């Protein structure tokens, strides 16, 4: 849902969309397979993806976004250090995307 939301907003704003993954080197095989599926999904939606390594995901995302002129960040509420990211990215719009609940 997060990937689709980012793509829809980018299309609406007629802008580029990038999926950023922090810390792929520490993933377990099952998690790595899930991430690979998400990266393939990004590719199918014509979303550029980047993988960066950092022990401080929130700081890495904020710095990467600032360096690349990003104005909007979409993140899941389950991402590590979401509140830290919001605090570090005060000059950007950070949207926390909730999961869609089926049957509700």
PDB file of N, CA and C in Angstrom:
ATOM      1  N   UNK A   1       0.813  -1.183   0.000  1.00  0.00           N
ATOM      2  CA  UNK A   1       0.000   0.000   0.000  1.00  0.00           C
ATOM      3  C   UNK A   1       0.871   1.268   0.000  1.00  0.00           C
ATOM      4  N   UNK A   2       1.948   1.223   0.747  1.00  0.00           N
ATOM      5  CA  UNK A   2       2.856   2.368   0.827  1.00  0.00           C
ATOM      6  C   UNK A   2       3.434   2.701  -0.550  1.00  0.00           C
ATOM      7  N   UNK A   3       3.842   1.687  -1.278  1.00  0.00           N
ATOM      8  CA  UNK A   3       4.435   1.884  -2.603  1.00  0.00           C
ATOM      9  C   UNK A   3       3.396   2.479  -3.556  1.00  0.00           C
ATOM     10  N   UNK A   4       2.195   1.926  -3.527  1.00  0.00           N
ATOM     11  CA  UNK A   4       1.132   2.450  -4.397  1.00  0.00           C
ATOM     12  C   UNK A   4       0.801   3.911  -4.072  1.00  0.00           C
ATOM     13  N   UNK A   5       0.741   4.237  -2.782  1.00  0.00           N
ATOM     14  CA  UNK A   5       0.427   5.609  -2.372  1.00  0.00           C
ATOM     15  C   UNK A   5       1.474   6.576  -2.911  1.00  0.00           C
ATOM     16  N   UNK A   6       2.749   6.225  -2.744  1.00  0.00           N
ATOM     17  CA  UNK A   6       3.813   7.083  -3.261  1.00  0.00           C
ATOM     18  C   UNK A   6       3.711   7.285  -4.761  1.00  0.00           C
ATOM     19  N   UNK A   7       3.412   6.211  -5.486  1.00  0.00           N
ATOM     20  CA  UNK A   7       3.284   6.304  -6.942  1.00  0.00           C
ATOM     21  C   UNK A   7       2.110   7.204  -7.339  1.00  0.00           C
ATOM     22  N   UNK A   8       0.964   7.031  -6.661  1.00  0.00           N
ATOM     23  CA  UNK A   8      -0.216   7.845  -6.979  1.00  0.00           C
ATOM     24  C   UNK A   8       0.049   9.330  -6.748  1.00  0.00           C
ATOM     25  N   UNK A   9       0.670   9.655  -5.629  1.00  0.00           N
ATOM     26  CA  UNK A   9       0.955  11.063  -5.319  1.00  0.00           C
ATOM     27  C   UNK A   9       1.959  11.627  -6.325  1.00  0.00           C
ATOM     28  N   UNK A  10       2.988  10.856  -6.651  1.00  0.00           N
ATOM     29  CA  UNK A  10       3.971  11.316  -7.633  1.00  0.00           C
ATOM     30  C   UNK A  10       3.303  11.554  -8.986  1.00  0.00           C
ATOM     31  N   UNK A  11       2.419  10.658  -9.389  1.00  0.00           N
ATOM     32  CA  UNK A  11       1.693  10.848 -10.650  1.00  0.00           C
ATOM     33  C   UNK A  11       0.839  12.108 -10.599  1.00  0.00           C
ATOM     34  N   UNK A  12       0.134  12.310  -9.490  1.00  0.00           N
ATOM     35  CA  UNK A  12      -0.715  13.483  -9.331  1.00  0.00           C
ATOM     36  C   UNK A  12       0.098  14.776  -9.427  1.00  0.00           C
ATOM     37  N   UNK A  13       1.278  14.764  -8.824  1.00  0.00           N
ATOM     38  CA  UNK A  13       2.145  15.947  -8.821  1.00  0.00           C
ATOM     39  C   UNK A  13       3.047  16.021 -10.048  1.00  0.00           C
ATOM     40  N   UNK A  14       2.947  15.008 -10.912  1.00  0.00           N
ATOM     41  CA  UNK A  14       3.785  14.928 -12.104  1.00  0.00           C
ATOM     42  C   UNK A  14       5.267  15.019 -11.729  1.00  0.00           C
ATOM     43  N   UNK A  15       5.656  14.181 -10.765  1.00  0.00           N
ATOM     44  CA  UNK A  15       7.036  14.202 -10.282  1.00  0.00           C
ATOM     45  C   UNK A  15       7.591  12.779 -10.218  1.00  0.00           C
ATOM     46  N   UNK A  16       8.863  12.693  -9.936  1.00  0.00           N
ATOM     47  CA  UNK A  16       9.533  11.398  -9.825  1.00  0.00           C
ATOM     48  C   UNK A  16       9.173  10.731  -8.505  1.00  0.00           C
ATOM     49  N   UNK A  17       9.346   9.424  -8.487  1.00  0.00           N
ATOM     50  CA  UNK A  17       9.070   8.643  -7.277  1.00  0.00           C
ATOM     51  C   UNK A  17      10.240   7.702  -7.052  1.00  0.00           C
ATOM     52  N   UNK A  18      10.749   7.678  -5.840  1.00  0.00           N
ATOM     53  CA  UNK A  18      11.858   6.795  -5.489  1.00  0.00           C
ATOM     54  C   UNK A  18      11.509   6.035  -4.225  1.00  0.00           C
ATOM     55  N   UNK A  19      11.768   4.736  -4.243  1.00  0.00           N
ATOM     56  CA  UNK A  19      11.617   3.904  -3.043  1.00  0.00           C
ATOM     57  C   UNK A  19      13.001   3.753  -2.427  1.00  0.00           C
ATOM     58  N   UNK A  20      13.098   4.031  -1.151  1.00  0.00           N
ATOM     59  CA  UNK A  20      14.380   3.977  -0.459  1.00  0.00           C
ATOM     60  C   UNK A  20      14.328   2.885   0.598  1.00  0.00           C
ATOM     61  N   UNK A  21      15.295   1.994   0.549  1.00  0.00           N
ATOM     62  CA  UNK A  21      15.406   0.919   1.533  1.00  0.00           C
ATOM     63  C   UNK A  21      16.696   1.122   2.306  1.00  0.00           C
ATOM     64  N   UNK A  22      16.591   1.090   3.613  1.00  0.00           N
ATOM     65  CA  UNK A  22      17.770   1.273   4.460  1.00  0.00           C
ATOM     66  C   UNK A  22      18.089  -0.046   5.141  1.00  0.00           C
ATOM     67  N   UNK A  23      19.321  -0.525   4.970  1.00  0.00           N
ATOM     68  CA  UNK A  23      19.811  -1.667   5.725  1.00  0.00           C
ATOM     69  C   UNK A  23      19.462  -3.032   5.196  1.00  0.00           C
ATOM     70  N   UNK A  24      19.776  -3.329   3.960  1.00  0.00           N
ATOM     71  CA  UNK A  24      19.463  -4.635   3.393  1.00  0.00           C
ATOM     72  C   UNK A  24      20.462  -5.705   3.835  1.00  0.00           C
ATOM     73  N   UNK A  25      21.645  -5.317   4.258  1.00  0.00           N
ATOM     74  CA  UNK A  25      22.687  -6.288   4.575  1.00  0.00           C
ATOM     75  C   UNK A  25      22.361  -7.130   5.811  1.00  0.00           C
ATOM     76  N   UNK A  26      21.517  -6.635   6.707  1.00  0.00           N
ATOM     77  CA  UNK A  26      21.205  -7.358   7.942  1.00  0.00           C
ATOM     78  C   UNK A  26      19.958  -8.229   7.845  1.00  0.00           C
ATOM     79  N   UNK A  27      19.362  -8.329   6.663  1.00  0.00           N
ATOM     80  CA  UNK A  27      18.095  -9.057   6.532  1.00  0.00           C
ATOM     81  C   UNK A  27      18.286 -10.569   6.564  1.00  0.00           C
ATOM     82  N   UNK A  28      17.322 -11.237   7.164  1.00  0.00           N
ATOM     83  CA  UNK A  28      17.267 -12.693   7.144  1.00  0.00           C
ATOM     84  C   UNK A  28      16.758 -13.126   5.762  1.00  0.00           C
ATOM     85  N   UNK A  29      17.005 -14.377   5.360  1.00  0.00           N
ATOM     86  CA  UNK A  29      16.584 -14.839   4.021  1.00  0.00           C
ATOM     87  C   UNK A  29      15.089 -14.627   3.726  1.00  0.00           C
ATOM     88  N   UNK A  30      14.208 -14.896   4.689  1.00  0.00           N
ATOM     89  CA  UNK A  30      12.772 -14.692   4.452  1.00  0.00           C
ATOM     90  C   UNK A  30      12.444 -13.218   4.249  1.00  0.00           C
ATOM     91  N   UNK A  31      13.066 -12.355   5.061  1.00  0.00           N
ATOM     92  CA  UNK A  31      12.849 -10.916   4.920  1.00  0.00           C
ATOM     93  C   UNK A  31      13.414 -10.412   3.595  1.00  0.00           C
ATOM     94  N   UNK A  32      14.547 -10.957   3.214  1.00  0.00           N
ATOM     95  CA  UNK A  32      15.183 -10.548   1.957  1.00  0.00           C
ATOM     96  C   UNK A  32      14.283 -10.897   0.764  1.00  0.00           C
ATOM     97  N   UNK A  33      13.641 -12.053   0.808  1.00  0.00           N
ATOM     98  CA  UNK A  33      12.725 -12.452  -0.265  1.00  0.00           C
ATOM     99  C   UNK A  33      11.548 -11.487  -0.349  1.00  0.00           C
ATOM    100  N   UNK A  34      11.015 -11.074   0.799  1.00  0.00           N
ATOM    101  CA  UNK A  34       9.907 -10.124   0.815  1.00  0.00           C
ATOM    102  C   UNK A  34      10.353  -8.778   0.251  1.00  0.00           C
ATOM    103  N   UNK A  35      11.535  -8.332   0.626  1.00  0.00           N
ATOM    104  CA  UNK A  35      12.059  -7.058   0.115  1.00  0.00           C
ATOM    105  C   UNK A  35      12.263  -7.150  -1.395  1.00  0.00           C
ATOM    106  N   UNK A  36      12.779  -8.275  -1.869  1.00  0.00           N
ATOM    107  CA  UNK A  36      12.963  -8.453  -3.313  1.00  0.00           C
ATOM    108  C   UNK A  36      11.630  -8.364  -4.053  1.00  0.00           C
ATOM    109  N   UNK A  37      10.564  -8.920  -3.472  1.00  0.00           N
ATOM    110  CA  UNK A  37       9.233  -8.814  -4.090  1.00  0.00           C
ATOM    111  C   UNK A  37       8.782  -7.356  -4.148  1.00  0.00           C
ATOM    112  N   UNK A  38       9.042  -6.609  -3.076  1.00  0.00           N
ATOM    113  CA  UNK A  38       8.665  -5.193  -3.064  1.00  0.00           C
ATOM    114  C   UNK A  38       9.480  -4.390  -4.078  1.00  0.00           C
ATOM    115  N   UNK A  39      10.757  -4.692  -4.195  1.00  0.00           N
ATOM    116  CA  UNK A  39      11.587  -3.995  -5.172  1.00  0.00           C
ATOM    117  C   UNK A  39      11.138  -4.314  -6.602  1.00  0.00           C
ATOM    118  N   UNK A  40      10.741  -5.556  -6.843  1.00  0.00           N
ATOM    119  CA  UNK A  40      10.203  -5.919  -8.164  1.00  0.00           C
ATOM    120  C   UNK A  40       8.891  -5.185  -8.429  1.00  0.00           C
ATOM    121  N   UNK A  41       8.066  -5.048  -7.405  1.00  0.00           N
ATOM    122  CA  UNK A  41       6.815  -4.310  -7.530  1.00  0.00           C
ATOM    123  C   UNK A  41       7.111  -2.856  -7.903  1.00  0.00           C
ATOM    124  N   UNK A  42       8.113  -2.270  -7.255  1.00  0.00           N
ATOM    125  CA  UNK A  42       8.524  -0.900  -7.585  1.00  0.00           C
ATOM    126  C   UNK A  42       8.935  -0.812  -9.055  1.00  0.00           C
ATOM    127  N   UNK A  43       9.713  -1.763  -9.486  1.00  0.00           N
ATOM    128  CA  UNK A  43      10.164  -1.765 -10.880  1.00  0.00           C
ATOM    129  C   UNK A  43       8.977  -1.842 -11.838  1.00  0.00           C
ATOM    130  N   UNK A  44       7.987  -2.668 -11.504  1.00  0.00           N
ATOM    131  CA  UNK A  44       6.792  -2.786 -12.348  1.00  0.00           C
ATOM    132  C   UNK A  44       6.006  -1.483 -12.417  1.00  0.00           C
ATOM    133  N   UNK A  45       6.057  -0.690 -11.356  1.00  0.00           N
ATOM    134  CA  UNK A  45       5.352   0.597 -11.324  1.00  0.00           C
ATOM    135  C   UNK A  45       6.233   1.755 -11.818  1.00  0.00           C
ATOM    136  N   UNK A  46       7.405   1.433 -12.345  1.00  0.00           N
ATOM    137  CA  UNK A  46       8.362   2.442 -12.830  1.00  0.00           C
ATOM    138  C   UNK A  46       8.817   3.367 -11.704  1.00  0.00           C
ATOM    139  N   UNK A  47       9.039   2.788 -10.539  1.00  0.00           N
ATOM    140  CA  UNK A  47       9.552   3.541  -9.387  1.00  0.00           C
ATOM    141  C   UNK A  47      11.026   3.208  -9.232  1.00  0.00           C
ATOM    142  N   UNK A  48      11.845   4.232  -9.261  1.00  0.00           N
ATOM    143  CA  UNK A  48      13.277   4.050  -9.038  1.00  0.00           C
ATOM    144  C   UNK A  48      13.482   3.609  -7.586  1.00  0.00           C
ATOM    145  N   UNK A  49      14.368   2.661  -7.353  1.00  0.00           N
ATOM    146  CA  UNK A  49      14.630   2.243  -5.973  1.00  0.00           C
ATOM    147  C   UNK A  49      16.117   2.387  -5.668  1.00  0.00           C
ATOM    148  N   UNK A  50      16.382   2.713  -4.424  1.00  0.00           N
ATOM    149  CA  UNK A  50      17.751   2.872  -3.935  1.00  0.00           C
ATOM    150  C   UNK A  50      17.871   2.101  -2.627  1.00  0.00           C
ATOM    151  N   UNK A  51      19.039   1.519  -2.417  1.00  0.00           N
ATOM    152  CA  UNK A  51      19.333   0.822  -1.170  1.00  0.00           C
ATOM    153  C   UNK A  51      20.547   1.507  -0.551  1.00  0.00           C
ATOM    154  N   UNK A  52      20.398   1.923   0.712  1.00  0.00           N
ATOM    155  CA  UNK A  52      21.513   2.527   1.428  1.00  0.00           C
ATOM    156  C   UNK A  52      21.705   1.783   2.745  1.00  0.00           C
ATOM    157  N   UNK A  53      22.916   1.798   3.239  1.00  0.00           N
ATOM    158  CA  UNK A  53      23.230   1.130   4.500  1.00  0.00           C
ATOM    159  C   UNK A  53      23.464   2.176   5.582  1.00  0.00           C
ATOM    160  N   UNK A  54      22.861   1.962   6.717  1.00  0.00           N
ATOM    161  CA  UNK A  54      23.061   2.863   7.847  1.00  0.00           C
ATOM    162  C   UNK A  54      22.547   2.193   9.118  1.00  0.00           C
ATOM    163  N   UNK A  55      23.188   2.480  10.213  1.00  0.00           N
ATOM    164  CA  UNK A  55      22.727   2.000  11.522  1.00  0.00           C
ATOM    165  C   UNK A  55      21.684   2.955  12.110  1.00  0.00           C
ATOM    166  N   UNK A  56      21.490   4.111  11.468  1.00  0.00           N
ATOM    167  CA  UNK A  56      20.510   5.105  11.911  1.00  0.00           C
ATOM    168  C   UNK A  56      19.550   5.386  10.750  1.00  0.00           C
ATOM    169  N   UNK A  57      18.536   4.528  10.571  1.00  0.00           N
ATOM    170  CA  UNK A  57      17.647   4.651   9.408  1.00  0.00           C
ATOM    171  C   UNK A  57      16.975   6.011   9.274  1.00  0.00           C
ATOM    172  N   UNK A  58      16.464   6.566  10.351  1.00  0.00           N
ATOM    173  CA  UNK A  58      15.764   7.846  10.268  1.00  0.00           C
ATOM    174  C   UNK A  58      16.700   8.948   9.788  1.00  0.00           C
ATOM    175  N   UNK A  59      17.882   9.009  10.352  1.00  0.00           N
ATOM    176  CA  UNK A  59      18.858  10.023   9.952  1.00  0.00           C
ATOM    177  C   UNK A  59      19.273   9.821   8.492  1.00  0.00           C
ATOM    178  N   UNK A  60      19.474   8.558   8.094  1.00  0.00           N
ATOM    179  CA  UNK A  60      19.882   8.260   6.722  1.00  0.00           C
ATOM    180  C   UNK A  60      18.812   8.686   5.721  1.00  0.00           C
ATOM    181  N   UNK A  61      17.548   8.413   6.030  1.00  0.00           N
ATOM    182  CA  UNK A  61      16.451   8.792   5.132  1.00  0.00           C
ATOM    183  C   UNK A  61      16.353  10.311   5.034  1.00  0.00           C
ATOM    184  N   UNK A  62      16.392  11.000   6.153  1.00  0.00           N
ATOM    185  CA  UNK A  62      16.284  12.463   6.146  1.00  0.00           C
ATOM    186  C   UNK A  62      17.439  13.095   5.371  1.00  0.00           C
ATOM    187  N   UNK A  63      18.642  12.622   5.587  1.00  0.00           N
ATOM    188  CA  UNK A  63      19.799  13.180   4.884  1.00  0.00           C
ATOM    189  C   UNK A  63      19.734  12.874   3.393  1.00  0.00           C
ATOM    190  N   UNK A  64      19.368  11.644   3.041  1.00  0.00           N
ATOM    191  CA  UNK A  64      19.262  11.266   1.631  1.00  0.00           C
ATOM    192  C   UNK A  64      18.199  12.134   0.952  1.00  0.00           C
ATOM    193  N   UNK A  65      17.058  12.271   1.584  1.00  0.00           N
ATOM    194  CA  UNK A  65      15.965  13.064   1.006  1.00  0.00           C
ATOM    195  C   UNK A  65      16.383  14.521   0.823  1.00  0.00           C
ATOM    196  N   UNK A  66      17.029  15.084   1.813  1.00  0.00           N
ATOM    197  CA  UNK A  66      17.461  16.478   1.729  1.00  0.00           C
ATOM    198  C   UNK A  66      18.487  16.653   0.603  1.00  0.00           C
ATOM    199  N   UNK A  67      19.427  15.737   0.500  1.00  0.00           N
ATOM    200  CA  UNK A  67      20.453  15.782  -0.539  1.00  0.00           C
ATOM    201  C   UNK A  67      19.848  15.701  -1.939  1.00  0.00           C
ATOM    202  N   UNK A  68      18.772  14.941  -2.070  1.00  0.00           N
ATOM    203  CA  UNK A  68      18.154  14.724  -3.382  1.00  0.00           C
ATOM    204  C   UNK A  68      16.953  15.644  -3.654  1.00  0.00           C
ATOM    205  N   UNK A  69      16.745  16.622  -2.802  1.00  0.00           N
ATOM    206  CA  UNK A  69      15.678  17.598  -3.041  1.00  0.00           C
ATOM    207  C   UNK A  69      14.278  17.040  -2.885  1.00  0.00           C
ATOM    208  N   UNK A  70      14.119  16.053  -2.039  1.00  0.00           N
ATOM    209  CA  UNK A  70      12.815  15.424  -1.811  1.00  0.00           C
ATOM    210  C   UNK A  70      11.961  16.341  -0.939  1.00  0.00           C
ATOM    211  N   UNK A  71      10.686  16.454  -1.287  1.00  0.00           N
ATOM    212  CA  UNK A  71       9.787  17.303  -0.506  1.00  0.00           C
ATOM    213  C   UNK A  71       8.759  16.498   0.277  1.00  0.00           C
ATOM    214  N   UNK A  72       8.539  15.247  -0.125  1.00  0.00           N
ATOM    215  CA  UNK A  72       7.551  14.415   0.564  1.00  0.00           C
ATOM    216  C   UNK A  72       8.124  13.035   0.821  1.00  0.00           C
ATOM    217  N   UNK A  73       7.901  12.547   2.026  1.00  0.00           N
ATOM    218  CA  UNK A  73       8.337  11.211   2.418  1.00  0.00           C
ATOM    219  C   UNK A  73       7.110  10.440   2.883  1.00  0.00           C
ATOM    220  N   UNK A  74       6.961   9.234   2.368  1.00  0.00           N
ATOM    221  CA  UNK A  74       5.889   8.344   2.809  1.00  0.00           C
ATOM    222  C   UNK A  74       6.546   7.177   3.530  1.00  0.00           C
ATOM    223  N   UNK A  75       6.053   6.876   4.711  1.00  0.00           N
ATOM    224  CA  UNK A  75       6.661   5.832   5.538  1.00  0.00           C
ATOM    225  C   UNK A  75       5.548   5.048   6.231  1.00  0.00           C
ATOM    226  N   UNK A  76       5.801   3.791   6.472  1.00  0.00           N
ATOM    227  CA  UNK A  76       4.859   2.986   7.238  1.00  0.00           C
ATOM    228  C   UNK A  76       5.045   3.266   8.721  1.00  0.00           C
ATOM    229  N   UNK A  77       3.990   3.124   9.469  1.00  0.00           N
ATOM    230  CA  UNK A  77       4.109   3.397  10.906  1.00  0.00           C
ATOM    231  C   UNK A  77       4.969   2.364  11.615  1.00  0.00           C
ATOM    232  N   UNK A  78       5.285   1.261  10.940  1.00  0.00           N
ATOM    233  CA  UNK A  78       6.119   0.216  11.532  1.00  0.00           C
ATOM    234  C   UNK A  78       7.602   0.412  11.235  1.00  0.00           C
ATOM    235  N   UNK A  79       7.938   1.449  10.500  1.00  0.00           N
ATOM    236  CA  UNK A  79       9.342   1.729  10.214  1.00  0.00           C
ATOM    237  C   UNK A  79      10.050   2.102  11.514  1.00  0.00           C
ATOM    238  N   UNK A  80      11.319   1.735  11.629  1.00  0.00           N
ATOM    239  CA  UNK A  80      12.036   2.104  12.849  1.00  0.00           C
ATOM    240  C   UNK A  80      12.201   3.619  12.960  1.00  0.00           C
ATOM    241  N   UNK A  81      12.030   4.130  14.140  1.00  0.00           N
ATOM    242  CA  UNK A  81      12.290   5.541  14.444  1.00  0.00           C
ATOM    243  C   UNK A  81      11.457   6.525  13.623  1.00  0.00           C
ATOM    244  N   UNK A  82      10.176   6.225  13.451  1.00  0.00           N
ATOM    245  CA  UNK A  82       9.305   7.119  12.672  1.00  0.00           C
ATOM    246  C   UNK A  82       9.277   8.513  13.292  1.00  0.00           C
ATOM    247  N   UNK A  83       9.155   8.594  14.587  1.00  0.00           N
ATOM    248  CA  UNK A  83       9.100   9.907  15.239  1.00  0.00           C
ATOM    249  C   UNK A  83      10.412  10.670  15.064  1.00  0.00           C
ATOM    250  N   UNK A  84      11.517   9.959  15.080  1.00  0.00           N
ATOM    251  CA  UNK A  84      12.812  10.605  14.840  1.00  0.00           C
ATOM    252  C   UNK A  84      12.870  11.142  13.422  1.00  0.00           C
ATOM    253  N   UNK A  85      12.375  10.372  12.466  1.00  0.00           N
ATOM    254  CA  UNK A  85      12.339  10.825  11.074  1.00  0.00           C
ATOM    255  C   UNK A  85      11.499  12.093  10.946  1.00  0.00           C
ATOM    256  N   UNK A  86      10.339  12.112  11.565  1.00  0.00           N
ATOM    257  CA  UNK A  86       9.472  13.296  11.510  1.00  0.00           C
ATOM    258  C   UNK A  86      10.215  14.507  12.073  1.00  0.00           C
ATOM    259  N   UNK A  87      10.918  14.317  13.178  1.00  0.00           N
ATOM    260  CA  UNK A  87      11.661  15.417  13.797  1.00  0.00           C
ATOM    261  C   UNK A  87      12.824  15.885  12.918  1.00  0.00           C
ATOM    262  N   UNK A  88      13.533  14.945  12.287  1.00  0.00           N
ATOM    263  CA  UNK A  88      14.695  15.296  11.471  1.00  0.00           C
ATOM    264  C   UNK A  88      14.318  15.878  10.108  1.00  0.00           C
ATOM    265  N   UNK A  89      13.113  15.580   9.645  1.00  0.00           N
ATOM    266  CA  UNK A  89      12.680  16.023   8.311  1.00  0.00           C
ATOM    267  C   UNK A  89      11.635  17.132   8.422  1.00  0.00           C
ATOM    268  N   UNK A  90      11.860  18.080   9.300  1.00  0.00           N
ATOM    269  CA  UNK A  90      10.887  19.161   9.513  1.00  0.00           C
ATOM    270  C   UNK A  90      10.656  20.004   8.269  1.00  0.00           C
ATOM    271  N   UNK A  91      11.623  20.028   7.373  1.00  0.00           N
ATOM    272  CA  UNK A  91      11.486  20.818   6.155  1.00  0.00           C
ATOM    273  C   UNK A  91      10.813  20.040   5.022  1.00  0.00           C
ATOM    274  N   UNK A  92      10.335  18.830   5.330  1.00  0.00           N
ATOM    275  CA  UNK A  92       9.654  17.981   4.352  1.00  0.00           C
ATOM    276  C   UNK A  92       8.312  17.533   4.911  1.00  0.00           C
ATOM    277  N   UNK A  93       7.431  17.140   4.030  1.00  0.00           N
ATOM    278  CA  UNK A  93       6.156  16.585   4.478  1.00  0.00           C
ATOM    279  C   UNK A  93       6.348  15.084   4.666  1.00  0.00           C
ATOM    280  N   UNK A  94       6.148  14.613   5.884  1.00  0.00           N
ATOM    281  CA  UNK A  94       6.260  13.184   6.177  1.00  0.00           C
ATOM    282  C   UNK A  94       4.849  12.649   6.400  1.00  0.00           C
ATOM    283  N   UNK A  95       4.461  11.680   5.587  1.00  0.00           N
ATOM    284  CA  UNK A  95       3.145  11.064   5.686  1.00  0.00           C
ATOM    285  C   UNK A  95       3.311   9.639   6.179  1.00  0.00           C
ATOM    286  N   UNK A  96       2.647   9.339   7.277  1.00  0.00           N
ATOM    287  CA  UNK A  96       2.676   7.982   7.827  1.00  0.00           C
ATOM    288  C   UNK A  96       1.469   7.250   7.264  1.00  0.00           C
ATOM    289  N   UNK A  97       1.734   6.224   6.477  1.00  0.00           N
ATOM    290  CA  UNK A  97       0.682   5.489   5.773  1.00  0.00           C
ATOM    291  C   UNK A  97       0.265   4.289   6.608  1.00  0.00           C
ATOM    292  N   UNK A  98      -1.020   4.243   6.938  1.00  0.00           N
ATOM    293  CA  UNK A  98      -1.564   3.127   7.716  1.00  0.00           C
ATOM    294  C   UNK A  98      -1.859   1.948   6.796  1.00  0.00           C
ATOM    295  N   UNK A  99      -1.916   0.786   7.387  1.00  0.00           N
ATOM    296  CA  UNK A  99      -2.293  -0.404   6.629  1.00  0.00           C
ATOM    297  C   UNK A  99      -3.768  -0.359   6.279  1.00  0.00           C
ATOM    298  N   UNK A 100      -4.108  -0.946   5.167  1.00  0.00           N
ATOM    299  CA  UNK A 100      -5.504  -1.091   4.814  1.00  0.00           C
ATOM    300  C   UNK A 100      -6.033  -2.336   5.515  1.00  0.00           C
ATOM    301  N   UNK A 101      -7.128  -2.198   6.215  1.00  0.00           N
ATOM    302  CA  UNK A 101      -7.733  -3.332   6.932  1.00  0.00           C
ATOM    303  C   UNK A 101      -8.816  -3.920   6.039  1.00  0.00           C
ATOM    304  N   UNK A 102      -8.673  -5.200   5.729  1.00  0.00           N
ATOM    305  CA  UNK A 102      -9.643  -5.864   4.874  1.00  0.00           C
ATOM    306  C   UNK A 102     -10.915  -6.176   5.661  1.00  0.00           C
ATOM    307  N   UNK A 103     -12.050  -5.953   5.018  1.00  0.00           N
ATOM    308  CA  UNK A 103     -13.323  -6.294   5.643  1.00  0.00           C
ATOM    309  C   UNK A 103     -13.854  -5.243   6.586  1.00  0.00           C
ATOM    310  N   UNK A 104     -13.143  -4.134   6.712  1.00  0.00           N
ATOM    311  CA  UNK A 104     -13.609  -3.086   7.633  1.00  0.00           C
ATOM    312  C   UNK A 104     -14.427  -2.063   6.911  1.00  0.00           C
TER     313      UNK A 104
END
